[in-house]
CSV table of C-alpha atoms in Angstrom, one decimal:
chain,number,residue,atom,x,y,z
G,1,UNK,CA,138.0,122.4,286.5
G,2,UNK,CA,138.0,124.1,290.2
G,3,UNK,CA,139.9,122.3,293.1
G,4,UNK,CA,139.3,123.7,296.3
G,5,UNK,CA,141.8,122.1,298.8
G,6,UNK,CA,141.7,122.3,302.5
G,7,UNK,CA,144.9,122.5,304.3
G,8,UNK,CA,145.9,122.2,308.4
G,9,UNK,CA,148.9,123.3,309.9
G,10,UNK,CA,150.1,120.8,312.1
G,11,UNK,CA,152.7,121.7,314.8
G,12,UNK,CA,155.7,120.6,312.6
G,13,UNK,CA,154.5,122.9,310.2
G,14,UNK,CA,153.8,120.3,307.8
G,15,UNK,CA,150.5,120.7,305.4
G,16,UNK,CA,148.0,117.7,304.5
G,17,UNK,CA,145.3,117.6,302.3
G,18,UNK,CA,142.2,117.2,304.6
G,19,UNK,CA,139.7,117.2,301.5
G,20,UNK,CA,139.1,117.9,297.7
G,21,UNK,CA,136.5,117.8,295.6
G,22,UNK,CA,136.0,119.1,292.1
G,23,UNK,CA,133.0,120.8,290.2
G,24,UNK,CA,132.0,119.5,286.6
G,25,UNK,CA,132.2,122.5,283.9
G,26,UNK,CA,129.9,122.9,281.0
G,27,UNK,CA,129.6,125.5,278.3
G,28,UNK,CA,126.5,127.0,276.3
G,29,UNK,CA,126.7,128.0,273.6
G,30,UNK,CA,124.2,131.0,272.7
G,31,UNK,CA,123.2,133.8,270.0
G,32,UNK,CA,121.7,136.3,272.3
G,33,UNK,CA,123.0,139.5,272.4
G,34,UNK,CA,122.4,142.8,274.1
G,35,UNK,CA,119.9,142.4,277.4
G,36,UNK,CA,118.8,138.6,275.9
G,37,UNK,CA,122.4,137.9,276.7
G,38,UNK,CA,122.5,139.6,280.3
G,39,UNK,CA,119.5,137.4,281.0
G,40,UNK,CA,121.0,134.5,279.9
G,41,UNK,CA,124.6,135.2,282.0
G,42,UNK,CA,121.7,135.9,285.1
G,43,UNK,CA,120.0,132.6,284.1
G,44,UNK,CA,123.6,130.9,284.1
G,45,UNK,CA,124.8,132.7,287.4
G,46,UNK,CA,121.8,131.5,289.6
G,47,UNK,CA,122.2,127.6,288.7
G,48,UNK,CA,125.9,128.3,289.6
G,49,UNK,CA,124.9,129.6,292.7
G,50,UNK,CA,122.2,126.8,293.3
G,51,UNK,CA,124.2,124.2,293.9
G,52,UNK,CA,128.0,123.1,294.3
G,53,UNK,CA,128.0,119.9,291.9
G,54,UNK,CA,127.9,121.9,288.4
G,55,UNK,CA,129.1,125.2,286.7
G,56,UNK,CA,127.6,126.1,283.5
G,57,UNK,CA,129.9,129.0,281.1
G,58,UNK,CA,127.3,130.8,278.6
G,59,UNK,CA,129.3,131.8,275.4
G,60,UNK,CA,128.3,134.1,272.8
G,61,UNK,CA,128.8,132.9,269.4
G,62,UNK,CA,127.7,135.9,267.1
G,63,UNK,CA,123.8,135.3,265.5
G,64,UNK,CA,121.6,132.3,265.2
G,65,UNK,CA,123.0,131.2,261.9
G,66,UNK,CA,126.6,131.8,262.7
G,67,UNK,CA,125.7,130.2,266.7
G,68,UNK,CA,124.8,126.9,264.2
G,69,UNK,CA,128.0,127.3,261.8
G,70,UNK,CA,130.7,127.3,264.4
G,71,UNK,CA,128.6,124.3,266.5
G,72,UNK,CA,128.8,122.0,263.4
G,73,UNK,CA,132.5,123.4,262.6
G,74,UNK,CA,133.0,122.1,266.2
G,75,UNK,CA,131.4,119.1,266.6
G,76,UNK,CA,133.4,118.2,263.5
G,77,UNK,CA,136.8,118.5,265.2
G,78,UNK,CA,135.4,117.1,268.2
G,79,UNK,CA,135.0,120.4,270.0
G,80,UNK,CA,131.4,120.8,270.4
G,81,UNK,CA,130.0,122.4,273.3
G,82,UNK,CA,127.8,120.8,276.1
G,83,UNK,CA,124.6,122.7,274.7
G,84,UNK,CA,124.1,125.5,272.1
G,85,UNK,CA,121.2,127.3,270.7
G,86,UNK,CA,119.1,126.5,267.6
G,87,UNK,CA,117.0,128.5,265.8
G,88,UNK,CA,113.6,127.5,264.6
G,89,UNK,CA,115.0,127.2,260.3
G,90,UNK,CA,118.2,125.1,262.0
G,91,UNK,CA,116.0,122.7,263.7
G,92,UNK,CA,116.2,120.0,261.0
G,93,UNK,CA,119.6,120.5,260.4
G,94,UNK,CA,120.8,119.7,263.8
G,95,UNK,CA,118.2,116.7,264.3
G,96,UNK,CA,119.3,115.6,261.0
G,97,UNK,CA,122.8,115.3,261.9
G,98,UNK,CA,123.2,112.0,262.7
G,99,UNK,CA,124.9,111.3,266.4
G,100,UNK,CA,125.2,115.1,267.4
G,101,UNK,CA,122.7,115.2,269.8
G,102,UNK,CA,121.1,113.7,272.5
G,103,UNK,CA,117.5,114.1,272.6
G,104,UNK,CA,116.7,116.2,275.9
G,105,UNK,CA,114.0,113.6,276.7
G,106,UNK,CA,116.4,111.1,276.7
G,107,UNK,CA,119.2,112.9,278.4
G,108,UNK,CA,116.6,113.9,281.5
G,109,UNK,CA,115.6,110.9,282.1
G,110,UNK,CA,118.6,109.1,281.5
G,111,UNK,CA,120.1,111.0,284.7
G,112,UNK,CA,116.5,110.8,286.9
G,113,UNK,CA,114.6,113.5,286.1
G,114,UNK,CA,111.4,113.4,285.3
G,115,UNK,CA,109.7,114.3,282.7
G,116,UNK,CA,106.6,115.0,280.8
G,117,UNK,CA,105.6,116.4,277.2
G,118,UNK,CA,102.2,117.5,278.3
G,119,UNK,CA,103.8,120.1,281.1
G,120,UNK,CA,104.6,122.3,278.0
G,121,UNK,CA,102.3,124.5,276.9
G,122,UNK,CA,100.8,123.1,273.8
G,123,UNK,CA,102.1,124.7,270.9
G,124,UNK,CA,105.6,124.4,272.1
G,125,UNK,CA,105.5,120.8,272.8
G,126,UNK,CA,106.6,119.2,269.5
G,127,UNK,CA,108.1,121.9,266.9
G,128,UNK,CA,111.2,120.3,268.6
G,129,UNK,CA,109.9,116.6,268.8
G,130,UNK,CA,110.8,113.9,266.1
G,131,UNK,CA,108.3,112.0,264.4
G,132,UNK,CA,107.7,109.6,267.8
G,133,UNK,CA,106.9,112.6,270.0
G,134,UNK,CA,110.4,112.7,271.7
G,135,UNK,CA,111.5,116.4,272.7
G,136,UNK,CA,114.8,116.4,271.0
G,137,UNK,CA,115.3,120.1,271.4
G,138,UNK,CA,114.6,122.2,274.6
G,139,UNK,CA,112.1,125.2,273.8
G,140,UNK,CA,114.0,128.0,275.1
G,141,UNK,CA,113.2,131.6,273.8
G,142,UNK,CA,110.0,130.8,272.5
G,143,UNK,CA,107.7,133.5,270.6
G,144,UNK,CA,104.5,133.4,268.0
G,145,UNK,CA,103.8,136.0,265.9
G,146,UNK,CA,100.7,138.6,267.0
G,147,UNK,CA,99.0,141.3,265.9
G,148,UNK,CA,100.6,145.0,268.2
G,149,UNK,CA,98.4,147.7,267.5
G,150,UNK,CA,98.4,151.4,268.1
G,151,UNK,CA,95.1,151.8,270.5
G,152,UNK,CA,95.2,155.5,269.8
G,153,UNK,CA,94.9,155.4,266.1
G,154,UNK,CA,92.6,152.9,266.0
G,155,UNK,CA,90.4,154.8,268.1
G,156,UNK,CA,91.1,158.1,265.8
G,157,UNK,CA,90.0,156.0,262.7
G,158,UNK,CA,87.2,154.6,265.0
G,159,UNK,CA,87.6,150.7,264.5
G,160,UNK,CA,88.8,147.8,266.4
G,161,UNK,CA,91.9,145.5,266.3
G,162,UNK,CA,91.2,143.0,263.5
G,163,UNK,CA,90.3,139.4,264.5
G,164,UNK,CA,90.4,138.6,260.4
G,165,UNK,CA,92.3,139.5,257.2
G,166,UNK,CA,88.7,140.0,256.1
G,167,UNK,CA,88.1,142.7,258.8
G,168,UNK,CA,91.4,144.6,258.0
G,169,UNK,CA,90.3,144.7,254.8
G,170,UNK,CA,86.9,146.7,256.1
G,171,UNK,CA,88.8,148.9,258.8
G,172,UNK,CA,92.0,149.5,256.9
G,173,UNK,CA,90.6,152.6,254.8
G,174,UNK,CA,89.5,154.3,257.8
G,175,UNK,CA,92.4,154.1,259.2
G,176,UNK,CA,94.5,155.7,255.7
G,177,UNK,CA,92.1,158.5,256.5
G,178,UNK,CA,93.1,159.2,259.6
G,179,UNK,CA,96.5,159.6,258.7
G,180,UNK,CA,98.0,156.4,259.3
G,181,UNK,CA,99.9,153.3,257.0
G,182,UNK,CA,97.3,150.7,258.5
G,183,UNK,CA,99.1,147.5,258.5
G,184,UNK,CA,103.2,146.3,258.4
G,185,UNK,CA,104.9,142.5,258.6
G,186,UNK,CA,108.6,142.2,260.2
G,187,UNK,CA,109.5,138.8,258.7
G,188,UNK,CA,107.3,137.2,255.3
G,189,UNK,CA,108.6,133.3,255.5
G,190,UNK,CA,107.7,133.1,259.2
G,191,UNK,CA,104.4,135.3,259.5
G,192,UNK,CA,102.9,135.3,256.1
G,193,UNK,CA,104.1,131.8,255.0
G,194,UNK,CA,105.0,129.6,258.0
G,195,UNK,CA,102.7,130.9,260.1
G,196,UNK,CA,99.5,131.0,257.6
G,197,UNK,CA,99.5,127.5,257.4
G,198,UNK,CA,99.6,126.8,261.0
G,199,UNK,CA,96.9,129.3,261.7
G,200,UNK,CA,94.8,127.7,259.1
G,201,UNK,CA,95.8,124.1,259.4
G,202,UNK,CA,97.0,123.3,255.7
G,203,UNK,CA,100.0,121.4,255.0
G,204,UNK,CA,103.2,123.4,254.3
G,205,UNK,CA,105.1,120.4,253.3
G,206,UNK,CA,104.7,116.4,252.6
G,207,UNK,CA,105.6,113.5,254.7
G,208,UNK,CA,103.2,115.2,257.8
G,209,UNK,CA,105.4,118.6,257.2
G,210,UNK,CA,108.8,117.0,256.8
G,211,UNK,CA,108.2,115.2,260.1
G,212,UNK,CA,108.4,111.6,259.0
G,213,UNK,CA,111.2,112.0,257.5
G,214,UNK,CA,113.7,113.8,254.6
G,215,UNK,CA,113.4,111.7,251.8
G,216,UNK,CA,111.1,112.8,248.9
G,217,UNK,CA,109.9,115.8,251.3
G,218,UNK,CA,108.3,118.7,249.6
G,219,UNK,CA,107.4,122.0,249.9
G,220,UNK,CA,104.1,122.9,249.4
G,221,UNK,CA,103.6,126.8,249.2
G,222,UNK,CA,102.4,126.8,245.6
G,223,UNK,CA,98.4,126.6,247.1
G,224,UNK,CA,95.2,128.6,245.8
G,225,UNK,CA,95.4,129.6,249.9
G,226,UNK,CA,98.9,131.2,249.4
G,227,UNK,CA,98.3,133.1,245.6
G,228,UNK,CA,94.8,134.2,247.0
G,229,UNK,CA,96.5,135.7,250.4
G,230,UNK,CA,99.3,137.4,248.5
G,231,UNK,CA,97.4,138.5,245.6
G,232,UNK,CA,95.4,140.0,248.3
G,233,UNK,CA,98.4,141.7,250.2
G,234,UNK,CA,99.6,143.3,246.8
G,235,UNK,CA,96.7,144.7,246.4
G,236,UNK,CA,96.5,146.0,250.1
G,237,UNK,CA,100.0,147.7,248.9
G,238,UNK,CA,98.9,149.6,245.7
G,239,UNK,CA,96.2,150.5,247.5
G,240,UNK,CA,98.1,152.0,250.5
G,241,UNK,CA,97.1,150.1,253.2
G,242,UNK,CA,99.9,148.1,253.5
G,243,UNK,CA,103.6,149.1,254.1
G,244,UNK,CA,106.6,147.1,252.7
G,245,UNK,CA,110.1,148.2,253.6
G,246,UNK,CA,112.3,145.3,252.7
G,247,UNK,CA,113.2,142.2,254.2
G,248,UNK,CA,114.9,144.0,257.7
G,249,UNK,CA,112.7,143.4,260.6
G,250,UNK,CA,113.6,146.3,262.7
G,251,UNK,CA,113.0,148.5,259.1
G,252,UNK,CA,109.4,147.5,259.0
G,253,UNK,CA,109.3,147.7,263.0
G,254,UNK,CA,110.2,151.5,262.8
G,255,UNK,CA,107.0,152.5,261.3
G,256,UNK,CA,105.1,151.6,264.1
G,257,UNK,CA,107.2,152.4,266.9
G,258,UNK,CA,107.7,156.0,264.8
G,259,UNK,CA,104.0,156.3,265.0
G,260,UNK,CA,103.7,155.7,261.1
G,261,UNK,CA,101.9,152.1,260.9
G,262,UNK,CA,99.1,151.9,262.9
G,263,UNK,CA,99.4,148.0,263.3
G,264,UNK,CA,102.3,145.9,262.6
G,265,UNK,CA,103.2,142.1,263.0
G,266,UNK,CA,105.5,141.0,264.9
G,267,UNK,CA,107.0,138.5,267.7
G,268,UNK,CA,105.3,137.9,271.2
G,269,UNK,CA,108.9,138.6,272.1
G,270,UNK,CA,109.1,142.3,271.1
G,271,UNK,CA,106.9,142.8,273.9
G,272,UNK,CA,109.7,143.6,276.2
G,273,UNK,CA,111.3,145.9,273.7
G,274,UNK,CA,108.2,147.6,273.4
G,275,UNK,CA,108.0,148.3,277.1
G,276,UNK,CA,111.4,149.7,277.4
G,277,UNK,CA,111.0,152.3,274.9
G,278,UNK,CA,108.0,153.8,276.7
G,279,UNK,CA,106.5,154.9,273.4
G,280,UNK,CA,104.1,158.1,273.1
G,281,UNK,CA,101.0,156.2,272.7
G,282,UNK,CA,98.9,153.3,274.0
G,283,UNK,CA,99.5,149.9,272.1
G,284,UNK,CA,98.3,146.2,273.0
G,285,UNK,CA,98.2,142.9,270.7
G,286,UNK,CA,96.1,140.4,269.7
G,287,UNK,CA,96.1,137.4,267.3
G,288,UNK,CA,97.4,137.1,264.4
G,289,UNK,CA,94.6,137.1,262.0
G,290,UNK,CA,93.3,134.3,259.8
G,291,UNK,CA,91.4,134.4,256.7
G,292,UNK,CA,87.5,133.5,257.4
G,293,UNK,CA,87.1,132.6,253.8
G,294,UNK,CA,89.2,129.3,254.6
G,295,UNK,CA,88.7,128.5,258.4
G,296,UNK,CA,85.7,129.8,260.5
G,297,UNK,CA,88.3,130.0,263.9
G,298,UNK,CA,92.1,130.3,263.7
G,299,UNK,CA,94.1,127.6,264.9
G,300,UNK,CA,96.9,127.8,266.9
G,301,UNK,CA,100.6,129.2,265.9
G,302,UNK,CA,103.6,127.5,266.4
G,303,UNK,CA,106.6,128.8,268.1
G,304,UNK,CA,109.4,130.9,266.8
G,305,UNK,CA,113.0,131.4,268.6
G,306,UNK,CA,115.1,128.9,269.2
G,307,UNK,CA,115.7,125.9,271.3
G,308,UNK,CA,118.7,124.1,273.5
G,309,UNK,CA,120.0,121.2,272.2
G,310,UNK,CA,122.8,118.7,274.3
G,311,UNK,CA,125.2,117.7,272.1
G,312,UNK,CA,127.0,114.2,272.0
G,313,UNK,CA,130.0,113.0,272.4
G,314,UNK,CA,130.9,114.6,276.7
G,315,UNK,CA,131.4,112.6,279.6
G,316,UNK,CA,128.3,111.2,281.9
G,317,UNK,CA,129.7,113.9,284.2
G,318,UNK,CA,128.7,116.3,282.2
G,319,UNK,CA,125.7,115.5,280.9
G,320,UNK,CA,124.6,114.9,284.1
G,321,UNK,CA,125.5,118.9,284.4
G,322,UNK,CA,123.3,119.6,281.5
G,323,UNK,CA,120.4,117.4,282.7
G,324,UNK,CA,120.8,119.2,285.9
G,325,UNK,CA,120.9,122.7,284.2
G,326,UNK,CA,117.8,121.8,281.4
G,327,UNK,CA,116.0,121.0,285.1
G,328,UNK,CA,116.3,124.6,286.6
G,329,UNK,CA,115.8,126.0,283.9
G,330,UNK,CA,112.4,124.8,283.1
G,331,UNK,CA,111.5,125.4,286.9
G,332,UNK,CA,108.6,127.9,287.0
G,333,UNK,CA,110.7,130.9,288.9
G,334,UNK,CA,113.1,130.6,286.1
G,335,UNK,CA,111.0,130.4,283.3
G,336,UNK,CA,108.5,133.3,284.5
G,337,UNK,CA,111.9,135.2,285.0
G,338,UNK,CA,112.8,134.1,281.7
G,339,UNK,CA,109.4,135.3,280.4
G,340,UNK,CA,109.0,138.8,282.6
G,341,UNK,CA,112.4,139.9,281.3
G,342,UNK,CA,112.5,139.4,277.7
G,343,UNK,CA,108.7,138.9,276.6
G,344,UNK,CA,109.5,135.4,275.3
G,345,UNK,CA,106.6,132.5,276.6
G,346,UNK,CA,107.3,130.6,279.4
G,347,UNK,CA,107.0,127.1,277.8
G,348,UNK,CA,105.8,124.7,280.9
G,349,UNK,CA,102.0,125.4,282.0
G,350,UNK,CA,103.0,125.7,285.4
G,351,UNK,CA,105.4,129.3,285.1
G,352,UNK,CA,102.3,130.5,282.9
G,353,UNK,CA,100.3,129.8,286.0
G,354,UNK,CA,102.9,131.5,288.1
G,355,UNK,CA,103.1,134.1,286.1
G,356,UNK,CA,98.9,134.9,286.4
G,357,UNK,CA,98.6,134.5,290.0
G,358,UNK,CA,101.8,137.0,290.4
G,359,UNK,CA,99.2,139.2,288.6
G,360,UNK,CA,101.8,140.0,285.6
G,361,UNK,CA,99.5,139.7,282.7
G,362,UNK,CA,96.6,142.2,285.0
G,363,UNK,CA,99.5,144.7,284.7
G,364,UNK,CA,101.1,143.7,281.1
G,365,UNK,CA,97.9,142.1,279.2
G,366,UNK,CA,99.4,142.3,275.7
G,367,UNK,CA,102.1,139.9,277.3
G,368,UNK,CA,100.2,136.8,277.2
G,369,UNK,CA,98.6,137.3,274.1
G,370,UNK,CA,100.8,135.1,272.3
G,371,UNK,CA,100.7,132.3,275.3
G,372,UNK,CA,97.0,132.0,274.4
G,373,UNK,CA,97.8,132.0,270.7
G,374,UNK,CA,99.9,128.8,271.5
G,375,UNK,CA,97.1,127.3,273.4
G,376,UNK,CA,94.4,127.8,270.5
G,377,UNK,CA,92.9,124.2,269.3
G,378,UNK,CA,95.1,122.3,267.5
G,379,UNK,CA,95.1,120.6,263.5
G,380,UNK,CA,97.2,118.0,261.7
G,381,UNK,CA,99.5,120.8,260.4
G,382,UNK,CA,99.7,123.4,263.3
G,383,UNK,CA,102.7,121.5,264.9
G,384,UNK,CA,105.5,123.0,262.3
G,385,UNK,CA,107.5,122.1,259.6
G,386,UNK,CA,110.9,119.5,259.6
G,387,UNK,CA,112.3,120.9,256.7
G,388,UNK,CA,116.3,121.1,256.4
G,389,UNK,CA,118.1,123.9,254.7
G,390,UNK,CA,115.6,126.1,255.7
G,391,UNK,CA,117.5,128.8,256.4
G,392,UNK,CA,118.7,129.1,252.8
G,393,UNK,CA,115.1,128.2,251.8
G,394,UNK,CA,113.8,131.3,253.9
G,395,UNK,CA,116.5,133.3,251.8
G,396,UNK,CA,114.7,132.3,248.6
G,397,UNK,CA,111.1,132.8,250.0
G,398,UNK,CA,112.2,136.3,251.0
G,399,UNK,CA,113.6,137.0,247.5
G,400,UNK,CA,111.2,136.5,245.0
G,401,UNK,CA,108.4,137.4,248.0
G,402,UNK,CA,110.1,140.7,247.9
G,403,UNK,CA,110.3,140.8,243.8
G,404,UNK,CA,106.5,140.4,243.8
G,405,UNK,CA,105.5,143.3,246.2
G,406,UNK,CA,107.9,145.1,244.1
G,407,UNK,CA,106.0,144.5,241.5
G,408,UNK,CA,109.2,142.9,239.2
G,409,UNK,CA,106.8,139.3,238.8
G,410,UNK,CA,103.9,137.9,239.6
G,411,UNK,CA,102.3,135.6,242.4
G,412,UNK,CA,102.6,132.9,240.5
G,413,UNK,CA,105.8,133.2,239.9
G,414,UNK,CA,107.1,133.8,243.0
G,415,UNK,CA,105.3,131.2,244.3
G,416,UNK,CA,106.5,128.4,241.4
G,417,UNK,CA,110.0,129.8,241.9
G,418,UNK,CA,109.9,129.1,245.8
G,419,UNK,CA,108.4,125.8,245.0
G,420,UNK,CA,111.5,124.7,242.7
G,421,UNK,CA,114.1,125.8,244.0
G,422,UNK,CA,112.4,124.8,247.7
G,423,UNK,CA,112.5,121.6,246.6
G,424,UNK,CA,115.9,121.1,245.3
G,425,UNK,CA,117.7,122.5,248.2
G,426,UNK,CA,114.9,119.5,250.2
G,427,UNK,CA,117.0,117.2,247.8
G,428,UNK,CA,120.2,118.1,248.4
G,429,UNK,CA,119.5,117.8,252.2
G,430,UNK,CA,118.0,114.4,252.0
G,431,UNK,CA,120.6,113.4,250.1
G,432,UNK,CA,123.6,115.0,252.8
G,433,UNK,CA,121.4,113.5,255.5
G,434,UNK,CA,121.4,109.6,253.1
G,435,UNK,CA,125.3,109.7,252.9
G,436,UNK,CA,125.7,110.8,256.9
């Protein structure tokens, strides 16, 4: 709390208190490191210096999953913070956990603020929504996975940037020959699992993806879509047009940005990154692709990232301060700052429009590739999933994933294995959310 008092000298020398007023504090909690995080203190500094009623203290709390771990800890012993970041695979826990949030819907127009889903760009508008369509969580560093590309090797192996798995099958020889591992992934559960069945509109889980509801949820990644696409991707390995280096983002991320992989998938956010290092050769994006064999025309992805969520339990005062903060920051100069900055999509349709008629994506096209990705027609199952314990079930998807493409079991195994132990871990969590 600040006090600012003003004082008068009066001629007997004697001081009165001619006025005081007092600013409400609230802290954000926030996993970004590095330049994320020196956008984020920028972000925080210019609502501070907005107005006079409010000041906002960003705190960094280590990564997403330990950002989550020490906001449940807190909220716990009754410390929680005013807002704290949530990861895409947290999502459900934090909904899930009954009385620790206020939906950001609610909390806006609770303190007069207006408010409307469809402003958000449309695939951002309800991976953070319950089942009724209320934004519970607000999209903050918001990404979809694309397709980056090295133009000049394409060009040496003289094909285009794949629209299709089908067409990187055809082009991805060519491209061996002319010296180059054709294709690498950065993260299997969100880009070859999650992300497949958005792009094709199939069901990744029951009760409308987890949506309506924990109880007798299930995961459904045991398809004939999944087995054929990583049969397909195995093969794509032994045949030396695919590179695996683990389960490390930035180890995959290497090849291309060392010149090895000629394409590699990725986040819209890593366009920034990209940028900075001013690499030796010309790269843009595209989508990521779909399989033609099961949908003539992709769908649209859903976001990755994380969101802002207010937690319960402070004052009206201050969630009047985060009301007034969750309004700034979805203006459109601070989400196109936001967006020109760090590469992450600016989630309201009116900074996208800011951002076009500044001219940014004339001078950075491969920037808005993954805004239009977002924006692709949408299906029954390109909203997301609402599936809690995620983040451990990630853990197993990467596990026996990685066992396969090593070659230690088969597709089918790997993909029962996800399945049951998927599943139990869906049990447990319905059961932890039952007993809340």
């Amino acid at each position: 709390m600040k006090q600012v008092i003003q004082f008068t000298a009066a001629a007997s020398l004697t001081l009165s208190a001619q006025a005081a007023w007092a600013e409400t504090d609230i802290t954000w909690w926030h996993g970004m490191g590095g330049h994320l995080g020196e956008v984020v203190g920028e972000i925080a500094k210019g609502f501070n210096e907005s107005q006079d009623d409010y000041t906002i203290t960003p705190v960094f709390k280590g990564s997403y999953e330990e950002t989550l771990t020490a906001a449940i800890a807190a909220f716990r012993a009754g410390e929680q913070p005013n807002i704290v970041q949530v990861f895409d695979a947290g999502a459900a826990t934090v909904i899930g956990a009954q009385g620790a949030t206020i939906p950001v819907q609610d909390l806006l127009e609770q303190n007069g603020v207006d408010f409307d889903i469809t402003d958000y760009i449309a695939g951002v508008r309800y991976f953070y929504a319950g089942s009724d369509g209320t934004m519970i969580g607000m999209p903050f560093n918001s990404s979809s996975p694309v397709l980056y590309y090295n133009r000049d090797a394409l060009a040496k192996a003289g094909v285009e940037a794949p629209a299709t798995y089908e067409e990187f099958a055809q082009i991805a020889p060519a491209i061996k020959e002319a010296g180059y591992t054709p294709l690498v992934q950065t993260h299997l559960p969100w880009e070859f699992v999650e992300n497949f069945h958005s792009r094709h509109n199939l069901p990744f889980a029951t009760n409308n993806n987890g949506y309506d509801g924990a109880s007798d949820t299930k995961i459904l990644i045991n398809s004939p879509e999944m087995k054929m696409h990583f049969t397909q991707v195995k093969q794509w390995l032994d045949d030396g047009l695919f590179g695996f280096y683990g389960t490390s983002w930035d180890d995959n991320k290497a090849h291309f940005t060392d010149g090895d992989a000629a394409m590699y998938i990725g986040s819209s956010g890593d366009f920034g990154g990209l940028t900075a290092l001013d690499l030796p050769f010309g790269w843009a994006s595209t989508y990521l692709p779909h399989w033609a064999s099961i949908t003539d025309e992709g769908y649209q992805s859903f976001i990755g990232g994380a969101a802002l969520f207010a937690m319960s339990g402070k004052s009206a005062e201050e969630n009047a301060a985060s009301a007034a903060f969750f309004q700034y920051l979805t203006s459109p100069e601070v989400q196109y700052m936001w967006h020109r900055e760090t590469g992450y999509v600016p989630v309201t349709e009116a900074a996208y429009e800011l951002a076009k008629s500044d001219g940014h994506y004339d001078r950075f096209p491969a920037a808005e590739t993954g805004i239009k990705q977002l924006m692709l027609p949408a299906g029954d199952n390109t909203q997301g999933y609402r599936m809690g314990f995620y983040v451990q079930i990630r853990d197993v998807e990467n596990r026996e994933l990685s066992r396969f493409l090593n070659g230690d079991i088969s597709v089918d195994e790997a993909l029962a294995n996800i399945e049951a132990e998927g599943n139990q871990l869906l049990e447990r969590f319905a059961a932890s959310m039952a007993n809340n």
